[in-house]
Coordinates of C-alpha atoms (C1' of nucleotides) in Angstrom, one line a residue:
Chain C
X15 CA 0.0 0.0 0.0
X16 CA 2.9 2.3 0.9
X17 CA 5.6 0.3 -0.8
X18 CA 7.0 2.9 -3.1
X19 CA 7.0 5.6 -0.5
X20 CA 8.9 6.4 2.6
X21 CA 8.1 4.4 5.7
X22 CA 5.1 5.6 7.7
X23 CA 5.8 7.7 10.8
X24 CA 2.9 8.7 13.0
X25 CA 2.8 10.4 16.4
X26 CA 0.6 11.0 19.3
X27 CA 1.0 14.5 20.7
X28 CA -0.9 15.1 23.8
X29 CA -0.7 18.3 25.9
X30 CA 0.0 17.5 29.5
X31 CA -2.7 19.6 31.0
X32 CA -4.5 16.6 32.5
X33 CA -4.9 12.9 32.3
X34 CA -5.1 10.8 29.1
X35 CA -8.8 10.9 28.3
X36 CA -10.7 8.4 26.3
X37 CA -10.6 10.4 23.1
X38 CA -6.9 10.9 23.3
X39 CA -6.5 7.2 24.0
X40 CA -8.4 6.4 20.8
X41 CA -6.3 8.9 18.8
X42 CA -3.2 7.2 20.2
X43 CA -4.6 3.8 19.3
X44 CA -5.3 4.7 15.7
X45 CA -1.9 6.2 15.3
X46 CA -0.3 3.1 16.8
X47 CA -2.4 0.8 14.7
X48 CA -1.7 2.6 11.5
X49 CA 2.1 2.9 12.1
X50 CA 2.4 -0.7 13.2
X51 CA 0.2 -2.1 10.5
X52 CA 2.3 -0.3 7.9
X53 CA 5.6 -1.4 9.4
X54 CA 6.3 2.2 10.3
X55 CA 7.1 4.0 13.5
X56 CA 4.8 5.5 16.1
X57 CA 6.3 8.4 18.1
X58 CA 5.3 10.2 21.2
X59 CA 5.6 13.9 21.7
X60 CA 4.5 15.9 24.7
X61 CA 3.2 19.3 23.8
X62 CA 4.2 21.2 26.8
X63 CA 4.8 24.5 25.1
X64 CA 2.5 26.1 27.6
X65 CA 4.6 25.5 30.7
X66 CA 2.1 27.1 33.0
X67 CA -0.6 24.7 32.2
X68 CA 1.6 21.7 31.9
X69 CA 2.4 19.5 34.8
X70 CA 4.7 16.6 35.5
X71 CA 1.9 14.7 37.1
X72 CA -0.1 15.0 33.9
X73 CA 2.9 13.8 31.9
X74 CA 3.2 10.8 34.1
X75 CA -0.5 10.1 33.9
X76 CA -0.3 10.1 30.1
X77 CA 2.7 7.9 30.0
X78 CA 1.1 5.5 32.5
X79 CA -2.1 5.5 30.6
X80 CA -0.5 4.6 27.3
X81 CA 1.6 1.9 28.9
X82 CA -1.5 0.4 30.6
X83 CA -3.3 0.4 27.2
X84 CA -0.3 -1.4 25.7
X85 CA 0.4 1.4 23.2
X86 CA 4.2 1.4 23.2
X87 CA 6.0 4.1 21.3
X88 CA 9.2 4.1 19.4
X89 CA 12.3 6.0 20.5
X90 CA 12.4 8.6 23.2
X91 CA 9.6 10.8 24.2
X92 CA 10.0 14.2 22.6
X93 CA 9.3 17.2 24.8
X94 CA 8.2 20.2 22.7
X95 CA 9.4 22.7 25.3
X96 CA 13.0 21.6 24.7
X97 CA 12.8 22.6 21.1
X98 CA 12.0 26.3 21.4
X99 CA 15.3 27.4 20.0
X100 CA 14.6 25.5 16.8
X101 CA 11.1 26.9 16.6
X102 CA 12.5 30.4 16.9
X103 CA 15.1 29.7 14.3
X104 CA 12.5 28.8 11.8
X105 CA 10.6 32.1 12.5
X106 CA 13.8 33.9 11.9
X107 CA 14.0 32.3 8.5
X108 CA 10.4 33.2 7.7
X109 CA 11.1 36.8 8.8
X110 CA 14.2 37.0 6.5
X111 CA 12.2 35.7 3.6
X112 CA 9.4 38.1 4.2
X113 CA 6.9 35.3 5.0
X114 CA 6.4 36.6 8.5
X115 CA 6.2 40.0 10.1
X116 CA 6.2 41.8 13.5
X117 CA 2.9 42.8 14.9
X118 CA 2.7 45.4 17.5
X119 CA -1.1 45.2 18.2
X120 CA -1.9 45.1 21.8
X121 CA -4.1 42.5 23.5
X122 CA -6.7 45.3 24.0
X123 CA -6.6 46.2 20.3
X124 CA -7.1 42.6 19.4
X125 CA -10.0 42.2 21.7
X126 CA -11.7 45.3 20.3
X127 CA -11.1 43.9 16.8
X128 CA -12.8 40.7 17.6
X129 CA -15.7 42.4 19.3
X130 CA -16.5 44.7 16.5
X131 CA -16.1 42.0 13.9
X132 CA -18.6 39.9 15.8
X133 CA -20.9 42.8 16.2
X134 CA -20.9 43.3 12.4
X135 CA -21.1 39.6 11.7
X136 CA -17.8 39.5 9.9
X137 CA -15.2 36.9 10.1
X138 CA -13.4 37.2 13.4
X139 CA -9.7 37.4 13.5
X140 CA -6.7 39.7 13.1
X141 CA -7.2 42.3 10.4
X142 CA -3.6 42.4 9.3
X143 CA -3.0 46.0 10.4
X144 CA 0.7 45.5 10.8
X145 CA 1.1 43.3 7.8
X146 CA 2.4 46.0 5.5
X147 CA 3.0 48.8 7.9
X148 CA 6.4 50.3 8.3
X149 CA 8.1 48.9 11.3
X150 CA 9.4 52.4 11.9
X151 CA 5.9 53.2 13.2
X152 CA 6.4 50.6 15.9
X153 CA 5.3 51.9 19.3
X154 CA 7.9 52.3 22.0
X155 CA 8.4 49.5 24.4
X156 CA 6.1 47.0 22.9
X157 CA 7.5 43.5 22.3
X158 CA 6.0 42.4 19.0
X159 CA 4.4 39.1 18.2
X160 CA 5.5 37.5 15.0
X161 CA 2.8 36.6 12.5
X162 CA 2.8 34.5 9.4
X163 CA 2.2 36.4 6.2
X164 CA -0.4 34.0 4.8
X165 CA -1.9 34.3 1.4
X166 CA -5.1 36.4 1.1
X167 CA -6.2 35.1 -2.2
X168 CA -7.1 31.7 -3.5
X169 CA -7.8 28.8 -1.2
X170 CA -6.1 26.2 0.8
X171 CA -6.9 22.6 0.1
X172 CA -6.4 19.5 2.3
X173 CA -6.7 16.0 1.0
X174 CA -7.7 14.3 4.2
X175 CA -7.6 10.5 4.4
X176 CA -10.8 10.5 6.4
X177 CA -12.6 13.7 5.6
X178 CA -11.8 13.8 1.9
X179 CA -10.9 16.9 0.1
X180 CA -11.7 20.0 2.2
X181 CA -11.1 23.5 1.0
X182 CA -11.3 26.9 2.6
X183 CA -10.9 30.4 1.1
X184 CA -7.7 31.9 2.2
X185 CA -9.3 35.2 3.2
X186 CA -11.1 33.2 5.9
X187 CA -7.8 32.6 7.5
X188 CA -6.1 35.5 9.4
X189 CA -2.4 35.9 10.0
X190 CA -1.6 33.6 12.9
X191 CA 0.9 34.3 15.6
X192 CA 4.0 32.2 15.4
X193 CA 6.1 33.7 18.2
X194 CA 4.5 35.5 21.1
X195 CA 5.7 38.9 22.4
X196 CA 7.8 37.1 24.9
X197 CA 9.6 35.1 22.2
X198 CA 7.9 31.8 23.0
X199 CA 6.6 29.7 20.1
X200 CA 2.9 29.0 19.7
X201 CA 1.4 25.6 19.2
X202 CA 0.8 26.2 15.5
X203 CA 4.5 26.8 14.9
X204 CA 5.7 24.1 17.2
X205 CA 3.6 21.3 15.7
X206 CA 4.6 22.1 12.2
X207 CA 8.3 22.4 12.9
X208 CA 8.3 19.3 15.2
X209 CA 6.3 17.1 12.8
X210 CA 8.6 18.1 10.0
X211 CA 11.8 17.5 12.0
X212 CA 10.5 14.2 13.4
X213 CA 9.8 13.0 9.9
X214 CA 6.1 12.5 10.6
X215 CA 4.4 11.3 7.4
X216 CA 0.8 10.9 8.7
X217 CA -0.9 13.2 11.2
X218 CA -3.8 11.3 12.6
X219 CA -5.8 13.4 15.2
X220 CA -9.2 14.5 16.3
X221 CA -11.2 16.4 13.8
X222 CA -11.3 19.4 16.2
X223 CA -7.9 20.0 14.5
X224 CA -9.3 20.1 11.0
X225 CA -9.4 23.9 10.8
X226 CA -5.9 24.0 12.2
X227 CA -4.7 21.9 9.4
X228 CA -5.4 24.7 6.9
X229 CA -3.2 27.1 8.8
X230 CA -0.6 24.5 9.3
X231 CA -0.6 23.8 5.6
X232 CA 0.0 27.4 4.9
X233 CA 3.0 27.3 7.3
X234 CA 4.4 24.3 5.6
X235 CA 4.2 26.1 2.3
X236 CA 5.9 29.2 3.7
X237 CA 8.6 27.0 5.0
X238 CA 8.9 25.2 1.8
X239 CA 8.1 21.9 3.3
X240 CA 5.9 19.0 2.2
X241 CA 2.9 18.8 4.5
X242 CA 2.2 15.4 6.0
X243 CA -0.8 13.3 5.1
X244 CA -3.7 14.3 7.3
X245 CA -6.4 12.1 8.7
X246 CA -8.8 13.8 11.0
X247 CA -10.9 11.3 12.9
X248 CA -14.3 12.2 14.3
X249 CA -14.5 12.9 18.0
X250 CA -16.1 10.8 20.6
X251 CA -19.2 12.3 22.1
X252 CA -20.8 11.9 25.4
X253 CA -24.3 10.5 25.8
X254 CA -25.6 14.0 25.2
X255 CA -24.0 14.2 21.8
X256 CA -21.5 16.9 22.7
X257 CA -17.7 16.6 22.4
X258 CA -16.3 14.6 25.2
X259 CA -13.5 16.6 26.9
X260 CA -11.8 16.9 30.2
X261 CA -14.3 19.4 31.4
X262 CA -17.2 17.5 29.9
X263 CA -17.5 14.0 31.4
X264 CA -14.4 12.5 29.9
X265 CA -12.6 10.1 32.2
X266 CA -8.9 9.3 32.2
X267 CA -7.9 5.9 31.2
X268 CA -6.9 5.2 34.7
X269 CA -10.5 5.6 35.7
X270 CA -11.3 2.7 33.3
X271 CA -8.6 0.7 34.8
X272 CA -10.0 1.4 38.3
X273 CA -13.5 0.4 37.1
X274 CA -12.0 -3.0 36.3
X275 CA -11.8 -2.9 32.5
X276 CA -9.2 -4.9 30.7
X277 CA -6.8 -3.0 28.4
X278 CA -7.5 -5.5 25.6
X279 CA -11.3 -5.0 25.9
X280 CA -10.9 -1.3 25.9
X281 CA -8.7 -1.4 22.8
X282 CA -11.3 -3.5 21.1
X283 CA -14.1 -1.2 22.1
X284 CA -12.2 1.9 21.0
X285 CA -11.6 0.3 17.7
X286 CA -15.3 -0.1 17.1
X287 CA -15.8 3.6 17.7
X288 CA -15.4 5.2 14.3
X289 CA -13.7 2.3 12.7
X290 CA -15.0 -1.1 11.8
X291 CA -14.3 -4.2 9.7
X292 CA -17.6 -5.5 8.4
X293 CA -19.7 -7.1 11.1
X294 CA -16.7 -8.0 13.3
X295 CA -17.3 -7.1 16.9
X296 CA -14.9 -9.1 19.0
X297 CA -11.4 -9.2 17.6
X298 CA -7.8 -9.2 18.9
X299 CA -5.4 -6.4 18.5
X300 CA -3.5 -8.6 16.1
X301 CA -6.5 -8.8 13.9
X302 CA -7.1 -5.1 14.1
X303 CA -3.5 -4.6 13.0
X304 CA -4.2 -6.8 10.0
X305 CA -7.4 -5.0 9.1
X306 CA -6.9 -1.4 10.0
X307 CA -7.0 1.2 7.3
X308 CA -7.6 4.9 7.5
X309 CA -10.1 4.5 4.6
X310 CA -12.4 2.6 6.8
X311 CA -12.5 5.2 9.5
X312 CA -16.0 6.8 9.5
X313 CA -16.7 10.5 9.4
X314 CA -19.5 10.7 11.9
X315 CA -18.8 11.2 15.6
X316 CA -19.7 8.3 17.9
X317 CA -21.1 8.2 21.4
X318 CA -19.4 6.4 24.2
X319 CA -21.6 3.5 25.4
X320 CA -20.6 1.9 28.7
X321 CA -23.0 -0.9 28.3
X322 CA -21.3 -2.2 25.2
X323 CA -17.8 -1.8 26.7
X324 CA -19.1 -3.7 29.7
X325 CA -20.4 -6.5 27.6
X326 CA -17.1 -6.7 25.7
X327 CA -15.1 -6.6 28.9
X328 CA -17.2 -9.6 30.2
X329 CA -16.3 -11.5 27.1
X330 CA -12.6 -10.8 27.6
X331 CA -12.8 -11.7 31.2
X332 CA -14.4 -15.1 30.4
X333 CA -11.7 -15.8 27.8
X334 CA -8.8 -14.8 30.0
X335 CA -6.8 -17.5 31.7
X336 CA -7.3 -18.0 35.3
X337 CA -3.8 -17.2 36.5
X338 CA -3.8 -13.9 34.7
X339 CA -7.2 -13.0 36.1
X340 CA -6.0 -13.8 39.6
X341 CA -3.2 -11.3 39.1
X342 CA -5.5 -8.7 37.7
X343 CA -8.2 -9.1 40.3
X344 CA -5.9 -9.4 43.3
X345 CA -5.5 -5.6 43.9
X346 CA -9.3 -5.2 43.8
X347 CA -9.9 -8.0 46.2
X348 CA -7.2 -7.0 48.6
X349 CA -8.5 -3.5 48.6
X350 CA -12.0 -4.6 49.4
X351 CA -10.8 -7.1 52.0
X352 CA -8.4 -4.6 53.6
X353 CA -5.6 -7.2 53.7
X354 CA -3.3 -9.2 51.5
X355 CA -4.2 -12.7 50.5
X356 CA -2.2 -15.6 51.9
X357 CA -0.5 -18.0 49.5
X358 CA -3.1 -20.7 50.0
X359 CA -5.9 -18.2 49.5
X360 CA -4.4 -17.2 46.2
X361 CA -4.4 -20.9 45.2
X362 CA -8.1 -21.0 46.3
X363 CA -8.8 -18.0 44.2
X364 CA -7.3 -19.6 41.2
X365 CA -9.3 -22.8 41.7
X366 CA -12.5 -20.7 42.1
X367 CA -11.7 -18.5 39.0
X368 CA -13.6 -20.6 36.4
X369 CA -16.8 -20.2 38.4
X370 CA -16.2 -16.6 39.2
X371 CA -15.2 -15.3 35.8
X372 CA -18.2 -16.7 34.2
X373 CA -20.4 -14.1 35.9
X374 CA -18.3 -10.9 36.0
X375 CA -18.3 -8.1 33.6
X376 CA -15.5 -6.1 35.3
X377 CA -12.7 -6.9 37.6
X378 CA -14.5 -5.0 40.3
X379 CA -17.5 -7.3 40.0
X380 CA -15.2 -10.2 39.9
X381 CA -13.5 -9.1 43.1
X382 CA -16.8 -8.4 44.8
X383 CA -18.1 -11.9 44.0
X384 CA -14.9 -13.6 45.2
X385 CA -14.9 -11.9 48.6
X386 CA -17.0 -14.5 50.4
X387 CA -14.2 -17.1 49.9
X388 CA -11.9 -15.0 52.1
X389 CA -14.2 -13.3 54.6
X390 CA -13.8 -14.5 58.2
X391 CA -16.6 -16.1 60.1
X392 CA -19.2 -15.4 61.2
X393 CA -20.2 -13.9 57.8
X394 CA -22.3 -10.8 57.7
X395 CA -25.4 -11.7 55.6
X396 CA -26.6 -9.3 53.0
X397 CA -30.3 -8.5 52.9
X398 CA -31.2 -11.1 50.4
X399 CA -29.3 -13.8 52.1
X400 CA -30.9 -12.8 55.4
X401 CA -34.3 -13.1 53.9
X402 CA -33.5 -16.5 52.7
X403 CA -32.5 -17.7 56.1
X404 CA -35.9 -17.9 57.8
X405 CA -36.3 -19.8 61.0
X406 CA -37.4 -22.9 59.1
X407 CA -34.5 -22.6 56.7
X408 CA -32.1 -22.3 59.6
X409 CA -33.5 -25.4 61.2
X410 CA -33.1 -27.2 57.9
X411 CA -29.5 -26.0 57.5
X412 CA -28.8 -27.5 60.9
X413 CA -30.0 -30.9 59.8
X414 CA -28.3 -30.6 56.4
X415 CA -25.0 -29.8 58.2
X416 CA -25.2 -33.1 59.9
X417 CA -25.7 -35.1 56.8
X418 CA -23.1 -33.1 54.9
X419 CA -20.5 -33.9 57.6
X420 CA -20.3 -37.4 56.2
X421 CA -20.3 -36.5 52.6
X422 CA -17.5 -37.1 50.1
X423 CA -16.2 -33.6 49.8
X424 CA -16.3 -33.0 46.1
X425 CA -18.9 -31.6 43.7
X426 CA -20.5 -34.9 42.9
X427 CA -20.5 -36.2 46.4
X428 CA -22.0 -33.0 47.8
X429 CA -24.6 -32.8 45.1
X430 CA -25.6 -36.4 45.7
X431 CA -26.1 -35.8 49.4
X432 CA -28.0 -32.6 49.1
X433 CA -30.3 -34.1 46.4
X434 CA -31.0 -37.1 48.6
X435 CA -31.7 -34.7 51.5
X436 CA -34.1 -32.7 49.4
X437 CA -35.9 -35.8 48.2
X438 CA -36.2 -37.1 51.6
X439 CA -37.8 -33.8 52.8
X440 CA -39.9 -33.7 49.7
X441 CA -38.5 -30.3 48.9
X442 CA -37.4 -28.9 45.5
X443 CA -33.7 -28.7 45.2
X444 CA -33.9 -24.9 45.0
X445 CA -35.5 -24.7 48.4
X446 CA -32.5 -26.4 49.9
X447 CA -29.8 -24.9 47.7
X448 CA -30.7 -21.3 48.2
X449 CA -30.6 -21.2 52.0
X450 CA -27.5 -23.3 51.7
X451 CA -25.9 -20.7 49.5
X452 CA -27.0 -17.9 51.8
X453 CA -25.4 -19.6 54.7
X454 CA -22.2 -20.3 53.0
X455 CA -21.7 -17.2 50.9
X456 CA -23.8 -14.7 52.8
X457 CA -25.4 -13.7 49.5
X458 CA -28.2 -14.9 47.3
X459 CA -26.1 -15.4 44.2
X460 CA -22.8 -17.2 43.7
X461 CA -21.1 -19.8 41.5
X462 CA -22.6 -23.2 41.7
X463 CA -23.2 -24.1 45.3
X464 CA -21.5 -27.5 45.2
X465 CA -18.5 -26.0 43.6
X466 CA -18.4 -23.4 46.3
X467 CA -18.6 -25.9 49.1
X468 CA -15.8 -28.0 47.6
X469 CA -13.5 -25.0 47.2
X470 CA -14.3 -23.7 50.6
X471 CA -13.4 -27.0 52.2
X472 CA -15.2 -29.2 54.6
X473 CA -14.2 -27.5 57.9
X474 CA -14.9 -23.9 56.8
X475 CA -18.1 -24.9 55.1
X476 CA -19.5 -26.8 58.0
X477 CA -18.5 -24.1 60.4
X478 CA -20.4 -21.5 58.3
X479 CA -23.4 -23.7 58.4
X480 CA -23.1 -24.1 62.1
X481 CA -23.0 -20.3 62.4
X482 CA -26.5 -19.9 61.0
X483 CA -28.1 -23.0 62.4
X484 CA -30.4 -22.5 65.4
Chain H
rG23 C1' -22.6 35.0 13.7
rA24 C1' -18.7 33.2 10.0
rC25 C1' -16.2 28.9 8.2
rC26 C1' -15.9 23.6 8.1
rC27 C1' -17.8 18.7 9.1
rC28 C1' -21.6 15.2 10.1
rU29 C1' -26.9 12.6 9.6
rU30 C1' -29.0 4.1 8.7
rC31 C1' -32.6 0.8 14.8
rG32 C1' -32.1 4.0 21.8
rU33 C1' -26.4 3.2 21.0
rC34 C1' -22.0 1.3 17.9
rU35 C1' -22.3 0.0 13.0
rA36 C1' -22.8 -3.2 7.8
rG37 C1' -24.2 -1.2 3.3
rU38 C1' -19.7 2.1 -2.2
rG39 C1' -27.0 2.1 -7.8
rG40 C1' -30.3 -3.6 -8.5
rC41 C1' -27.9 -9.3 -3.8
rC42 C1' -32.0 -4.4 1.1
rU43 C1' -39.7 -6.3 2.1
rA44 C1' -32.0 -2.7 5.1
rG45 C1' -27.8 -7.1 8.0
rG46 C1' -24.8 -7.6 12.7
rA47 C1' -23.6 -6.2 17.8
rC48 C1' -25.0 -3.8 22.6
rA49 C1' -29.2 -2.4 25.3
rC50 C1' -34.4 -3.7 26.0
rC51 C1' -38.7 -7.4 26.0
rG52 C1' -40.3 -12.6 25.9
rG53 C1' -38.9 -18.0 26.1
rC54 C1' -35.6 -22.3 26.9
rC55 C1' -31.6 -24.1 30.2
rU56 C1' -31.3 -24.1 35.7
rU57 C1' -29.6 -24.8 42.8
rU58 C1' -29.1 -18.6 42.5
rC59 C1' -26.8 -15.1 39.3
rA60 C1' -24.5 -15.1 35.0
rC61 C1' -23.2 -17.7 30.5
rG62 C1' -25.4 -20.1 26.3
rC63 C1' -29.5 -20.9 22.9
rC64 C1' -34.2 -19.4 20.5
rG65 C1' -37.5 -15.4 19.3
rG66 C1' -39.2 -10.2 19.4
rC67 C1' -39.1 -4.7 19.3
rA68 C1' -36.6 -1.1 16.5
rA69 C1' -33.5 2.9 11.6
rC70 C1' -32.1 4.8 5.9
rA71 C1' -33.7 13.2 9.2
rC72 C1' -37.0 15.8 5.5
rG73 C1' -37.9 17.7 0.4
rG74 C1' -36.6 17.9 -4.5
rG75 C1' -33.9 16.0 -8.5
rU76 C1' -30.6 12.2 -11.7
rU77 C1' -31.7 7.0 -13.1
rC78 C1' -35.3 1.7 -15.8
rG79 C1' -34.0 1.4 -10.5
rA80 C1' -31.4 5.4 -4.7
rG81 C1' -29.9 4.0 2.0
rU82 C1' -26.2 4.4 -1.8
rC83 C1' -25.2 10.1 -6.8
rC84 C1' -26.6 15.7 -7.0
rC85 C1' -29.2 20.1 -4.8
rG86 C1' -31.8 22.3 -0.9
rU87 C1' -33.9 22.3 4.2
rA88 C1' -33.7 20.9 9.1
rG89 C1' -31.0 19.0 13.1
rG90 C1' -26.3 17.9 15.4
rG91 C1' -21.1 18.8 15.9
rG92 C1' -16.3 21.3 15.5
rU93 C1' -13.3 25.7 15.0
rC94 C1' -12.8 30.9 15.2
rA95 C1' -6.8 33.0 21.8
rC96 C1' 0.1 36.1 22.2
rC97 C1' -4.3 27.6 24.9
rA98 C1' -2.8 23.2 22.9

RNA sequence: GACCCCUUCGUCUAGUGGCCUAGGACACCGGCCUUUCACGCCGGCAACACGGGUUCGAGUCCCGUAGGGGUCACCA
């Protein structure tokens, strides 16, 4: 597909003003998928040009989030803040060639400009008042910003891999600031210079950047550089249909981790948001790698649906192997329990896992449902369990305990005894099994009760029965 | 407001002019299985925003309308 061209290089370029939110995670995923599927490189660049709004904690959260998601990047992380000299150098070149100019307009002036433009219903933006003005007229003591002298005629066209051909009239675009009055580079300048210097061939990002792409294209042209291939992917929206952002309901990926979602499930789900491969719903990352193309990315924004993620996560949990699930669920269990699990308890957890994982959609649910195995007697009954253990039921449990004491302690042996007991009492199995479950697990739902009894062990199980018997 | 983008079941989507009386998945509602809850299986509900064209034929192409979204900083 790309055989006669240079190798693909993509990048994910978050600004460290907060955690890695779900939209960013998907952008990273798509960049990663595209680069990896093309045999190219996927780089990471932290856009910390605005030092005031950036934080080390945010940088760490982003790195951690990407690692947790399994989106490993090539090479060293590039910090944009470390490249300011290079950015300024390019502006110098632009200035020399007459493609940029100094602008002495004050913030107040600019504000006025915007307000009157809005009032008159005109395009908002800088009016170019210093574009051709003699620098000799520069006011005293004002540090100028440097603006790009962008074309006023014609149009700028982008051939976007997702959005198609998009064009805008050049007079819609004002002269953007490249270097602030204090000499620091703006985002527009930095991205272009960095993407160029890093050899980025494909810029895949949220389509909230689509309009930026026009300005950036003009900058590329002024610099005499070949613009990268653009692919603006639609945003992820919240349930209300509005852009999901840090200040609008978006959660950091660590929140998904804490809610007990598996990285593989989240990757799979994110793939299905805006991209698809026919009717395929559940597929591995390896398969996504085989199938992924930018062409198949849709143009319409998608809403985030927790129910579907949850369903997918349940599938991944069921398909996970027991040992891995023990590792993954352990932190959740220990946190709820308030203590670490002993070695033999971990073994028990592993043994119980097939029954547990069948009915959990998240690691949190999995942990919750496993707790009864490790709680200490006497168990605190939840409401439903308490309702099950009526006076009659407790009396029955007392008798059942005695017959159970002589049972062969495995699933078959236990089931045989309980069924015989129910027959003898002329009770339906459920009438016996439910109180039994309540007594042993302190809940009304659990894995198969005979399996639970076996895993719990004779002594512990009988003691728990004794606890609720009259 | 200006510019740009979008529009198939509640949600994610398949669909690239005839295979569509529109398919799948999640959710929802029934049923089966069953010691509970899940799982699994079976069945059901449910959509081409609207209006004009083009065409023998339109969910698919064109135009318009409506609705939604994004962007308009010396933020990124």
